[in-house]
Short mmCIF file of N, CA, C and O in Angstrom, two decimals:
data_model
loop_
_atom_site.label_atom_id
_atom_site.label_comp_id
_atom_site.label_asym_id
_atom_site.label_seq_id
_atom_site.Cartn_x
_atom_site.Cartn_y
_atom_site.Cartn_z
N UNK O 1 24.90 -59.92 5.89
CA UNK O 1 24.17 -59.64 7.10
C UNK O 1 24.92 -58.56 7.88
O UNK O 1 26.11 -58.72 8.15
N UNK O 2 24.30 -57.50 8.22
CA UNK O 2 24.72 -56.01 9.48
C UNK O 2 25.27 -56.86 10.34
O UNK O 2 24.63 -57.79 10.83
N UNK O 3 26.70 -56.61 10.66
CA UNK O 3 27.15 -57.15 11.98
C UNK O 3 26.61 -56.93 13.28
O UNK O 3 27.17 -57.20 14.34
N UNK O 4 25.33 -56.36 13.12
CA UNK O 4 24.59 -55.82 14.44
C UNK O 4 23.99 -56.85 14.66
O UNK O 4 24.17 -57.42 15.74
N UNK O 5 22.61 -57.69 13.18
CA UNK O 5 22.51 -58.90 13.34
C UNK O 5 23.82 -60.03 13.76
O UNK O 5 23.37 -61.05 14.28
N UNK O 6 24.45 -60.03 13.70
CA UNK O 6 25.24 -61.25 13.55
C UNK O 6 25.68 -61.81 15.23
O UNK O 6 26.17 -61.15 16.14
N UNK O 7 25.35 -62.99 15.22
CA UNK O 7 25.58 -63.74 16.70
C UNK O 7 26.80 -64.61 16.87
O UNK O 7 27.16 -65.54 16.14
N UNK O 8 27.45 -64.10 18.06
CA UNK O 8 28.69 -64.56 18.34
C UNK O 8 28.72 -66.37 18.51
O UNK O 8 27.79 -67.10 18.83
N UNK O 9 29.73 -66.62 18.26
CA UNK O 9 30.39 -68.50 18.60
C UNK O 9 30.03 -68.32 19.93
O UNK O 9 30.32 -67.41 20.70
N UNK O 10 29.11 -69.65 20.15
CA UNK O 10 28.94 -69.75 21.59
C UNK O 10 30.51 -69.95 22.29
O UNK O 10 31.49 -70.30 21.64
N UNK O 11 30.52 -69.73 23.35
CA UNK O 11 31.79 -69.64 24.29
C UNK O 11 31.80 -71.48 25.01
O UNK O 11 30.94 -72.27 25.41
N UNK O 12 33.28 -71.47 24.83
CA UNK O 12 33.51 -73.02 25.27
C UNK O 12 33.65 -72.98 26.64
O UNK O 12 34.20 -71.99 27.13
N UNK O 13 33.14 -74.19 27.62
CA UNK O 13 33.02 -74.44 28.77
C UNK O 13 33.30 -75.88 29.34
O UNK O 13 32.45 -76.73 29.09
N UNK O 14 34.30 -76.22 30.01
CA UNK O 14 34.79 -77.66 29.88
C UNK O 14 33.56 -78.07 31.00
O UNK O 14 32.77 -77.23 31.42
N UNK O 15 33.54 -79.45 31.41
CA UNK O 15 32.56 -79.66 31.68
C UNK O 15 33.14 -79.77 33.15
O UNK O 15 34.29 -79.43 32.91
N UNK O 16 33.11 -79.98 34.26
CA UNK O 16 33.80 -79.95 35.74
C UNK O 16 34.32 -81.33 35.53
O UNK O 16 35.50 -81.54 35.81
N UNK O 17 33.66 -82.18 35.13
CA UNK O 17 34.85 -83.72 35.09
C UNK O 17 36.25 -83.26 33.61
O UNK O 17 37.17 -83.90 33.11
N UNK O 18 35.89 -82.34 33.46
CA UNK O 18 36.88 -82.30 32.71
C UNK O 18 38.14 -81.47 32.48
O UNK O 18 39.14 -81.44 31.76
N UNK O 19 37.66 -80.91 33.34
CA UNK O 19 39.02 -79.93 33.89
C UNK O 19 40.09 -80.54 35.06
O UNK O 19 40.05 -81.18 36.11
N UNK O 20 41.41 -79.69 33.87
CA UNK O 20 42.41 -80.47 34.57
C UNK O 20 43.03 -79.50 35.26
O UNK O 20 42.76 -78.30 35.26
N UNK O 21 44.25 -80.30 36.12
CA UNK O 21 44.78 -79.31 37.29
C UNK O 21 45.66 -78.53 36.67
O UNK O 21 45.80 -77.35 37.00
N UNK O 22 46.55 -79.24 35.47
CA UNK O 22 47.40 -78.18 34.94
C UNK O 22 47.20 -77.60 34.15
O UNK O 22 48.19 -77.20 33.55
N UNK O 23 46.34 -77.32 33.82
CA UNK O 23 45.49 -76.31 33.28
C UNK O 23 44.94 -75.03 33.84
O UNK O 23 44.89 -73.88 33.39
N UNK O 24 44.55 -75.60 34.97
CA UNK O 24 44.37 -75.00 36.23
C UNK O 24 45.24 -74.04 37.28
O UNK O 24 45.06 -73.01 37.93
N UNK O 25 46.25 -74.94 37.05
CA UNK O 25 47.81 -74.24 37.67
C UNK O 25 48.16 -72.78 36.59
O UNK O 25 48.22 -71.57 36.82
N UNK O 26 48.35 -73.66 35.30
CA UNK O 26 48.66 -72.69 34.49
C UNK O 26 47.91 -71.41 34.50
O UNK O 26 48.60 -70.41 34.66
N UNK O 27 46.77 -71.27 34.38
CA UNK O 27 45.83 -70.25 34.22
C UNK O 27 46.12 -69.27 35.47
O UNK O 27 46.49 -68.14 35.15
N UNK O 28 46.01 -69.54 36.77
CA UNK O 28 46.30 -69.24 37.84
C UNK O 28 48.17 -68.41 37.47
O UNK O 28 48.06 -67.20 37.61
N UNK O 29 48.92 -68.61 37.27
CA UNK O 29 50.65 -68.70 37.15
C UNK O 29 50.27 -67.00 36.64
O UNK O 29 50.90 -66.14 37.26
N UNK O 30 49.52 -66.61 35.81
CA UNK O 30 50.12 -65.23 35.54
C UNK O 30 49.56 -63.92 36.42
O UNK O 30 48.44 -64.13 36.90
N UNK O 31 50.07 -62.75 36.69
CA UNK O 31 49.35 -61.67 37.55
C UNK O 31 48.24 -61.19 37.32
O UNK O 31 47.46 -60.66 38.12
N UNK O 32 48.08 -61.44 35.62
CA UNK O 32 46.85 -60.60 35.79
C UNK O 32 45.67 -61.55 35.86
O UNK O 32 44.77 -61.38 36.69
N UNK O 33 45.67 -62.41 35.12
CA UNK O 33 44.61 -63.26 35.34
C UNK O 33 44.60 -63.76 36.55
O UNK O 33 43.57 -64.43 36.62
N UNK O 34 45.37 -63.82 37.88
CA UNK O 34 45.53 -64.00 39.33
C UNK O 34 44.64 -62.79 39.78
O UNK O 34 43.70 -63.14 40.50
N UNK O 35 44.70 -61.66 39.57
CA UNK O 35 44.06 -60.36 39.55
C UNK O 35 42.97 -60.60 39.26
O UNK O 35 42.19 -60.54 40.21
N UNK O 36 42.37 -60.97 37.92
CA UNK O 36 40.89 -61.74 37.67
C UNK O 36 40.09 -62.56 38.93
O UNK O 36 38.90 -62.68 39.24
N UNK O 37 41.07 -62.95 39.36
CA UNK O 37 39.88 -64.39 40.10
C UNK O 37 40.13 -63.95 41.26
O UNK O 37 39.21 -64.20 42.04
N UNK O 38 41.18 -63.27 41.81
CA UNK O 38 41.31 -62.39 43.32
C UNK O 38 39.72 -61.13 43.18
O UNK O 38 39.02 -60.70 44.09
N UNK O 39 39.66 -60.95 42.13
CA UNK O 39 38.32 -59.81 42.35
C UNK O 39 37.49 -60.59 41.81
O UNK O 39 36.43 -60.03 41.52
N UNK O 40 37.54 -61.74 41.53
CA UNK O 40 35.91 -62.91 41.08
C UNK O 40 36.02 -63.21 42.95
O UNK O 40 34.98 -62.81 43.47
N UNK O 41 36.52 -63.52 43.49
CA UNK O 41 36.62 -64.04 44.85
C UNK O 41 35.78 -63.08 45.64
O UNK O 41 34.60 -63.25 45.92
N UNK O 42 36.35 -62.27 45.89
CA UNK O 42 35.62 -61.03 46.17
C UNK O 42 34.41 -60.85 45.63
O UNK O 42 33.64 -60.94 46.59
N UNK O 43 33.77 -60.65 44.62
CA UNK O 43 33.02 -59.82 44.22
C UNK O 43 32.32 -61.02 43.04
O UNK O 43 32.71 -60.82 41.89
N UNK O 44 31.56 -61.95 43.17
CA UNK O 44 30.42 -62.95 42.33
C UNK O 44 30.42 -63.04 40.87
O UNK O 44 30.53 -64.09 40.24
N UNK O 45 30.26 -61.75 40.33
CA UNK O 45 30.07 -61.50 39.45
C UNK O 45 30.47 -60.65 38.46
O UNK O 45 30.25 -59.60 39.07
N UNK O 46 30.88 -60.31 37.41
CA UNK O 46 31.70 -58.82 36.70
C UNK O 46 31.66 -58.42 35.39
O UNK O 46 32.37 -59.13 34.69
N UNK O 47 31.15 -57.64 34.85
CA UNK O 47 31.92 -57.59 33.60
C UNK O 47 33.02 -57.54 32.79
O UNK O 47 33.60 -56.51 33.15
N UNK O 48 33.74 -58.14 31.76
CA UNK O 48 34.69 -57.94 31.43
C UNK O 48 35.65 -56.57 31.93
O UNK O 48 36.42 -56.64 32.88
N UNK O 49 35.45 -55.44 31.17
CA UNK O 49 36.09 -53.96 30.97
C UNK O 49 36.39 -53.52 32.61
O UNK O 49 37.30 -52.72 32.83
N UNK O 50 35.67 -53.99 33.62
CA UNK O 50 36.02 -53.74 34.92
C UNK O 50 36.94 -54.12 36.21
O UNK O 50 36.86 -53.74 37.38
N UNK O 51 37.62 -54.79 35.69
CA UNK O 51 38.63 -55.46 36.60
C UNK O 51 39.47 -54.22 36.58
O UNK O 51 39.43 -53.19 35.90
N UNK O 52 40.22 -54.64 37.51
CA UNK O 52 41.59 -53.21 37.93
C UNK O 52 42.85 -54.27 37.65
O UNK O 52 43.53 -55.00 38.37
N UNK O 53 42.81 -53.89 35.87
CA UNK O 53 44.23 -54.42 34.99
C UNK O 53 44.45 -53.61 34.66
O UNK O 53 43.44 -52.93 34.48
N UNK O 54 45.53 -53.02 34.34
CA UNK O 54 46.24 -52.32 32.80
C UNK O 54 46.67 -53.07 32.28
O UNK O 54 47.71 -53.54 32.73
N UNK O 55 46.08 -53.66 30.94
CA UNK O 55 46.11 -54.10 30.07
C UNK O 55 45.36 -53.62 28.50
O UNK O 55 44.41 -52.84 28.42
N UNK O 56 45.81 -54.07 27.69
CA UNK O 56 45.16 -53.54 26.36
C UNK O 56 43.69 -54.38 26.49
O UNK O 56 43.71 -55.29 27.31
N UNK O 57 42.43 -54.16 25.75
CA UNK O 57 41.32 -55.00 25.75
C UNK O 57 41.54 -56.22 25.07
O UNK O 57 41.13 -57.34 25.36
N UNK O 58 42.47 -55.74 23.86
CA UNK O 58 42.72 -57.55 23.20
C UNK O 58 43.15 -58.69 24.34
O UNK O 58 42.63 -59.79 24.53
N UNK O 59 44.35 -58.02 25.07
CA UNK O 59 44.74 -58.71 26.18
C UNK O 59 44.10 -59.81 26.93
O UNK O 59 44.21 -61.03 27.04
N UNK O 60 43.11 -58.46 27.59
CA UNK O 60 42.42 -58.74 28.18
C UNK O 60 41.45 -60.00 27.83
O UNK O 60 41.10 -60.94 28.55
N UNK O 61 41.27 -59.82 27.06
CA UNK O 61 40.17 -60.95 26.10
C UNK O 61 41.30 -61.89 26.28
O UNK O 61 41.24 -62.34 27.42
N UNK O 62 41.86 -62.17 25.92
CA UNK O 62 43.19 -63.19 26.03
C UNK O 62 43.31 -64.37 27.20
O UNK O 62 43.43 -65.59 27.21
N UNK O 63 43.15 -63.00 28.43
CA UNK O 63 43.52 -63.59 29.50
C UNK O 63 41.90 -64.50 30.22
O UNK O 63 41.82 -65.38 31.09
N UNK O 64 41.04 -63.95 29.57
CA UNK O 64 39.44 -64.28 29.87
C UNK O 64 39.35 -65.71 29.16
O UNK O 64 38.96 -66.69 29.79
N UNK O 65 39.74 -65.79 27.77
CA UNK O 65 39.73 -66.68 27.11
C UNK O 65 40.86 -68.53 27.86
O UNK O 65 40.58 -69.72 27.71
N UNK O 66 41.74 -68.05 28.41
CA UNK O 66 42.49 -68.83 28.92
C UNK O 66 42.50 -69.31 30.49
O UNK O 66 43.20 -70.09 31.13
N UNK O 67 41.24 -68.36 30.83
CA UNK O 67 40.85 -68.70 32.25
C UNK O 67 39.43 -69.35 32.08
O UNK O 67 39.00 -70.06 32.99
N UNK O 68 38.84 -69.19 31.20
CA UNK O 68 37.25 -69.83 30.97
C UNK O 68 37.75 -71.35 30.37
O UNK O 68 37.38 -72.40 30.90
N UNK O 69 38.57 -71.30 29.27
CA UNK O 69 38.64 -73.05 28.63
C UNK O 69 39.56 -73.68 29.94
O UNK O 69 39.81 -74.88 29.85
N UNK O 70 39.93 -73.19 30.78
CA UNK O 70 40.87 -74.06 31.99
C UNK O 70 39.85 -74.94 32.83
O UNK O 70 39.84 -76.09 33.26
N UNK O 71 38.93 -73.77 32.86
CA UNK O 71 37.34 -74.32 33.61
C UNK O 71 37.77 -73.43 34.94
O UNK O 71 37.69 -74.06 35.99
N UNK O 72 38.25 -71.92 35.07
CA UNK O 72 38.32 -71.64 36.70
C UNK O 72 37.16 -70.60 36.42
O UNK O 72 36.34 -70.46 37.33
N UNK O 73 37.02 -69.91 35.38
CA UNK O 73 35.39 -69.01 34.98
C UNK O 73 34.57 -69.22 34.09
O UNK O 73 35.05 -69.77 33.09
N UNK O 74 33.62 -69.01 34.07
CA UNK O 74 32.67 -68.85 33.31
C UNK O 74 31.83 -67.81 33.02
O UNK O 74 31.28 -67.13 33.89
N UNK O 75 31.66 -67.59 31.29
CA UNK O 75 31.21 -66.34 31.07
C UNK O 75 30.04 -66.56 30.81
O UNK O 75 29.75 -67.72 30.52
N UNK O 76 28.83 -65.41 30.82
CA UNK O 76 28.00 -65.37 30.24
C UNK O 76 27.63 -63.65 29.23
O UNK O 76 28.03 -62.53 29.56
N UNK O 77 26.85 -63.98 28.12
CA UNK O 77 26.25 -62.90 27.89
C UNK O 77 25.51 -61.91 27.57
O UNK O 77 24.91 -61.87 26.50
N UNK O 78 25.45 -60.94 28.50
CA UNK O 78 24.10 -60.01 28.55
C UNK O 78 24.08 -59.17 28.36
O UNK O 78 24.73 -58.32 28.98
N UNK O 79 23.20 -58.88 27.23
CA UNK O 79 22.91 -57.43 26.63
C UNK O 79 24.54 -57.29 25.35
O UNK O 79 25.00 -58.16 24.60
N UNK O 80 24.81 -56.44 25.48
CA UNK O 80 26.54 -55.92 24.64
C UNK O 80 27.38 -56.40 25.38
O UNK O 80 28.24 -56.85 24.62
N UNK O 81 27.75 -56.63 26.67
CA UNK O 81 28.41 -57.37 27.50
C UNK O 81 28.73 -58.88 27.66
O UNK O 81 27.98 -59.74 27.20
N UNK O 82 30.11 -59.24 28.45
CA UNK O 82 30.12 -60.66 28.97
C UNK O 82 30.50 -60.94 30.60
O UNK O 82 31.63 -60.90 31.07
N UNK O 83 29.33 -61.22 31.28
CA UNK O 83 29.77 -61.38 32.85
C UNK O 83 30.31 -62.42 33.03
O UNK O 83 29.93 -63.50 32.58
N UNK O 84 31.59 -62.15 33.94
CA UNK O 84 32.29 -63.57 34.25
C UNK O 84 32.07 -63.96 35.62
O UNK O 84 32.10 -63.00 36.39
N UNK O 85 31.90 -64.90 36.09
CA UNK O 85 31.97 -65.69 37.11
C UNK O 85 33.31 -66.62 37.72
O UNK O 85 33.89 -67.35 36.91
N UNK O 86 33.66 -66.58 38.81
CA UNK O 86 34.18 -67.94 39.21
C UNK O 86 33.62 -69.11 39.41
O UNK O 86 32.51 -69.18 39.93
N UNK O 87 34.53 -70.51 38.93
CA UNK O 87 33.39 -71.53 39.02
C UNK O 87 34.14 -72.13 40.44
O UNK O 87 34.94 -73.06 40.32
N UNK O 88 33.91 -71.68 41.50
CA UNK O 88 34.40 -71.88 42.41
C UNK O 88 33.75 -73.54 43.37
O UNK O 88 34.40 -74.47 43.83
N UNK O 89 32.55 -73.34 43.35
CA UNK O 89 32.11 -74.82 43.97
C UNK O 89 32.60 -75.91 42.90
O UNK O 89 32.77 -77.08 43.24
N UNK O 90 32.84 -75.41 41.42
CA UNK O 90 33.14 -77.01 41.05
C UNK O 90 34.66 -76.96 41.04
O UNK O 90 35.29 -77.84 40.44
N UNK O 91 35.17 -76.14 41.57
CA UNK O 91 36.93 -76.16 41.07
C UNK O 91 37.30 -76.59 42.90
O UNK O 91 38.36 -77.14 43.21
N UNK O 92 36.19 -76.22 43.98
CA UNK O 92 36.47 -77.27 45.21
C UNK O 92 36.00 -78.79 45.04
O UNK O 92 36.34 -79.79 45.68
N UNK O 93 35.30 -78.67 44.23
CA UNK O 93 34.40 -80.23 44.16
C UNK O 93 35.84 -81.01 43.41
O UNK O 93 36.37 -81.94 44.03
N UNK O 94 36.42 -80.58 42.07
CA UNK O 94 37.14 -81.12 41.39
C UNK O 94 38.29 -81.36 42.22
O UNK O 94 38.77 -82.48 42.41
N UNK O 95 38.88 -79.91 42.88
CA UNK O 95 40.26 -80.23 43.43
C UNK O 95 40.07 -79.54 44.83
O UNK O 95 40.34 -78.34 44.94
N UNK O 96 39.69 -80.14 45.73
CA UNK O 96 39.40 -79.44 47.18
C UNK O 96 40.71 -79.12 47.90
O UNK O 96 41.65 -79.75 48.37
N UNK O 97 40.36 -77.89 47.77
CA UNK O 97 41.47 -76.80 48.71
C UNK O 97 42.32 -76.12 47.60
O UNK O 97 43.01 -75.15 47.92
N UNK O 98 42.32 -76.44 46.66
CA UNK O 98 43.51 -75.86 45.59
C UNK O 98 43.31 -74.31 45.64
O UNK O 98 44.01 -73.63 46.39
N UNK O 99 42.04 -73.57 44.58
CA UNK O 99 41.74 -72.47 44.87
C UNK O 99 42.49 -71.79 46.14
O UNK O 99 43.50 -71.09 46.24
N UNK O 100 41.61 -72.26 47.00
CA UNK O 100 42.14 -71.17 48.56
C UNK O 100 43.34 -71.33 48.40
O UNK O 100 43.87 -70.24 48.18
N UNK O 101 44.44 -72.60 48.40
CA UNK O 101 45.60 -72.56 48.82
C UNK O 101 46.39 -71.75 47.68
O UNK O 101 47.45 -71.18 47.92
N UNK O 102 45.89 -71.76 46.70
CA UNK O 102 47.15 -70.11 45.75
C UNK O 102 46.14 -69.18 45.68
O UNK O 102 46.58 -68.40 44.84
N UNK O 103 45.39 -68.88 45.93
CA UNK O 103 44.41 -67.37 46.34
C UNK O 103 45.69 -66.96 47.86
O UNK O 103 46.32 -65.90 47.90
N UNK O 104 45.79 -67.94 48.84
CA UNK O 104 46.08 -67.41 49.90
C UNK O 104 47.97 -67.11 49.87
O UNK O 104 48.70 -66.23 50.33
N UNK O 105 48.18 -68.26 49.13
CA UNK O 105 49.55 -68.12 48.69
C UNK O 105 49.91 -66.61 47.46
O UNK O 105 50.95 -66.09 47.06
N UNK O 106 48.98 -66.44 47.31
CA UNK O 106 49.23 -65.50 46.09
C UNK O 106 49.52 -64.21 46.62
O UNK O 106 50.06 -63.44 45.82
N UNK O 107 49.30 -63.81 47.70
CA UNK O 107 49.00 -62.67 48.58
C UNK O 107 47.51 -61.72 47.95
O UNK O 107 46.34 -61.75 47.58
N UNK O 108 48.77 -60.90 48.23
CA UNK O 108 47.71 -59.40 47.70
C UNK O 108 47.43 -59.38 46.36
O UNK O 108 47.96 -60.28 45.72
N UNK O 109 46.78 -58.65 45.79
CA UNK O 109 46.75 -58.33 44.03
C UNK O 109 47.74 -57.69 43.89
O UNK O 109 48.25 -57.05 44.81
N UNK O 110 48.26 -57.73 42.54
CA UNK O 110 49.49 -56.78 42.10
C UNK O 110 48.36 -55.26 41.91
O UNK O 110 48.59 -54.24 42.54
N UNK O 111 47.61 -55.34 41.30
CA UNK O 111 46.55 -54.21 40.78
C UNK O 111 45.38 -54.21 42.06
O UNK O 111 44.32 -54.84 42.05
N UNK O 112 45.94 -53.26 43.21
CA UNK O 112 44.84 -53.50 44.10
C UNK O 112 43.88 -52.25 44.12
O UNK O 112 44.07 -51.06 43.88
N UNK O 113 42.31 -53.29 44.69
CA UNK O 113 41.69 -51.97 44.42
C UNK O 113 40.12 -52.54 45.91
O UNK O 113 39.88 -53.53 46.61
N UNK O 114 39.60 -51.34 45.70
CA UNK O 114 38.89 -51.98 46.92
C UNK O 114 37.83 -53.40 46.85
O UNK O 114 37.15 -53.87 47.77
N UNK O 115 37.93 -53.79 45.66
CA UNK O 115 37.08 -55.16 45.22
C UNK O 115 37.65 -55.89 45.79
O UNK O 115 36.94 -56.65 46.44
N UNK O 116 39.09 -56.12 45.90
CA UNK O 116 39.87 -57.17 46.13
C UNK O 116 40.47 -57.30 48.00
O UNK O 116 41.26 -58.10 48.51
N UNK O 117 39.60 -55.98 48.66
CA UNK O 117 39.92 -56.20 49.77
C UNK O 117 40.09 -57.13 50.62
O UNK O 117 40.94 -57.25 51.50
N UNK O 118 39.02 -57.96 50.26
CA UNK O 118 38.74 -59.45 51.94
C UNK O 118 39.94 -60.19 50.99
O UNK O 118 40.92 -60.52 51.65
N UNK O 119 40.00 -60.51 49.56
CA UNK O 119 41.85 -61.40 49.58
C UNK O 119 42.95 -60.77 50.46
O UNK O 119 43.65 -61.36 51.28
N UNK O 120 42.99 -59.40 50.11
CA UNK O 120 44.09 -59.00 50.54
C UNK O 120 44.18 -58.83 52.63
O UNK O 120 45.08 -58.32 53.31
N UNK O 121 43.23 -59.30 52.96
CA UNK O 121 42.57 -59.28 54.19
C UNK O 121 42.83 -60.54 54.90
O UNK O 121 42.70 -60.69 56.11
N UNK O 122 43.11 -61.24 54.25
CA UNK O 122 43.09 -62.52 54.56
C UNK O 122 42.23 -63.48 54.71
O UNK O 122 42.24 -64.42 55.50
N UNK O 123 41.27 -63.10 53.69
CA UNK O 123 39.40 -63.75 54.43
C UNK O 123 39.25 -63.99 53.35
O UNK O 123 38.17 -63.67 52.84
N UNK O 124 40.68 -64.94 52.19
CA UNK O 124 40.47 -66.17 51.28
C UNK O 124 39.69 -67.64 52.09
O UNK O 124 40.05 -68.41 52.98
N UNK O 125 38.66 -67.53 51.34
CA UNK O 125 38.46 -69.27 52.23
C UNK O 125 37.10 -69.14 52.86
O UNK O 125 36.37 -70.11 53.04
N UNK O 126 36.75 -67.76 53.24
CA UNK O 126 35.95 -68.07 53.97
C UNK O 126 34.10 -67.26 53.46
O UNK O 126 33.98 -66.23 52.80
N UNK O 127 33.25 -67.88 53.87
CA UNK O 127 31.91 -67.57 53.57
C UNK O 127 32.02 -67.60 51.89
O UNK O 127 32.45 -66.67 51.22
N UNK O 128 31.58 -68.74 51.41
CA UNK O 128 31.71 -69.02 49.81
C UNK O 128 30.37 -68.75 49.54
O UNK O 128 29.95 -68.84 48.39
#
C-alpha cells in the first residue's frame, strides 16, 4: 500500500480519571515542553511545527508525545497536520490549582515570543 494511503496509529489519550500527578509534574519539569503549554495557555489551539522551540522535529515529536500520554494535551488530526490542545478544564477538575500554580511559578518562557505574552504578563489563571 502507497504510504499516502496508509493511516496513522490512533494517538493515545488517558482518560481524566486517569491521569496522574507525577506524570503530570514530570511532563511539566522540562523547558521546552513548559514552552508548549505556556503558548497552549495563551493561544487554544496549535499546530505542531509552530511553537517558538529550537528543537529538531524528532524532538519535538518527543516532547508532544510525553505531554499528550501524561494527559496535560491533546492532539488531534487535520488534514497533513496535528493540532494540539491543552486539556486544561480536566487537569483543574483532576488537580485544582496545579496548572496555574507552575504556569505562574514557571515565570516567563525560556523561548519567548508574542503568543506567550499574557504568561509572561502575569495573566496565568485568568479568563479560561
Amino acid at each position: 500500500m502507497p504510504r499516502s494511503h496508509q493511516r496513522r496509529a490512533p494517538l493515545y489519550h488517558p482518560e481524566a480519571e486517569e491521569i496522574d500527578l507525577l506524570d503530570v509534574l514530570h511532563a511539566l519539569a522540562d523547558p521546552t515542553r513548559m514552552t508548549i503549554v505556556q503558548t497552549l495557555w495563551a493561544e487554544p489551539e496549535r499546530a505542531c511545527g509552530t511553537f517558538p522551540v529550537d528543537v529538531a522535529p524528532s524532538t519535538l515529536s518527543h516532547h508532544f508525545k510525553v505531554l499528550r500520554e501524561s494527559g496535560v494535551i491533546r492532539q488531534r488530526g487535520e488534514a497533513n497536520r496535528r493540532l494540539n490542545e491543552l486539556r486544561r478544564e480536566e487537569l483543574q477538575q483532576r488537580f485544582p490549582g496545579v496548572l496555574d500554580a507552575v504556569l505562574a511559578a514557571a515565570g516567563p518562557a525560556e523561548a519567548a515570543s508574542p503568543e506567550v505574552a499574557q504568561v509572561e504578563a502575569g495573566q496565568v489563571g485568568q479568563g479560561a
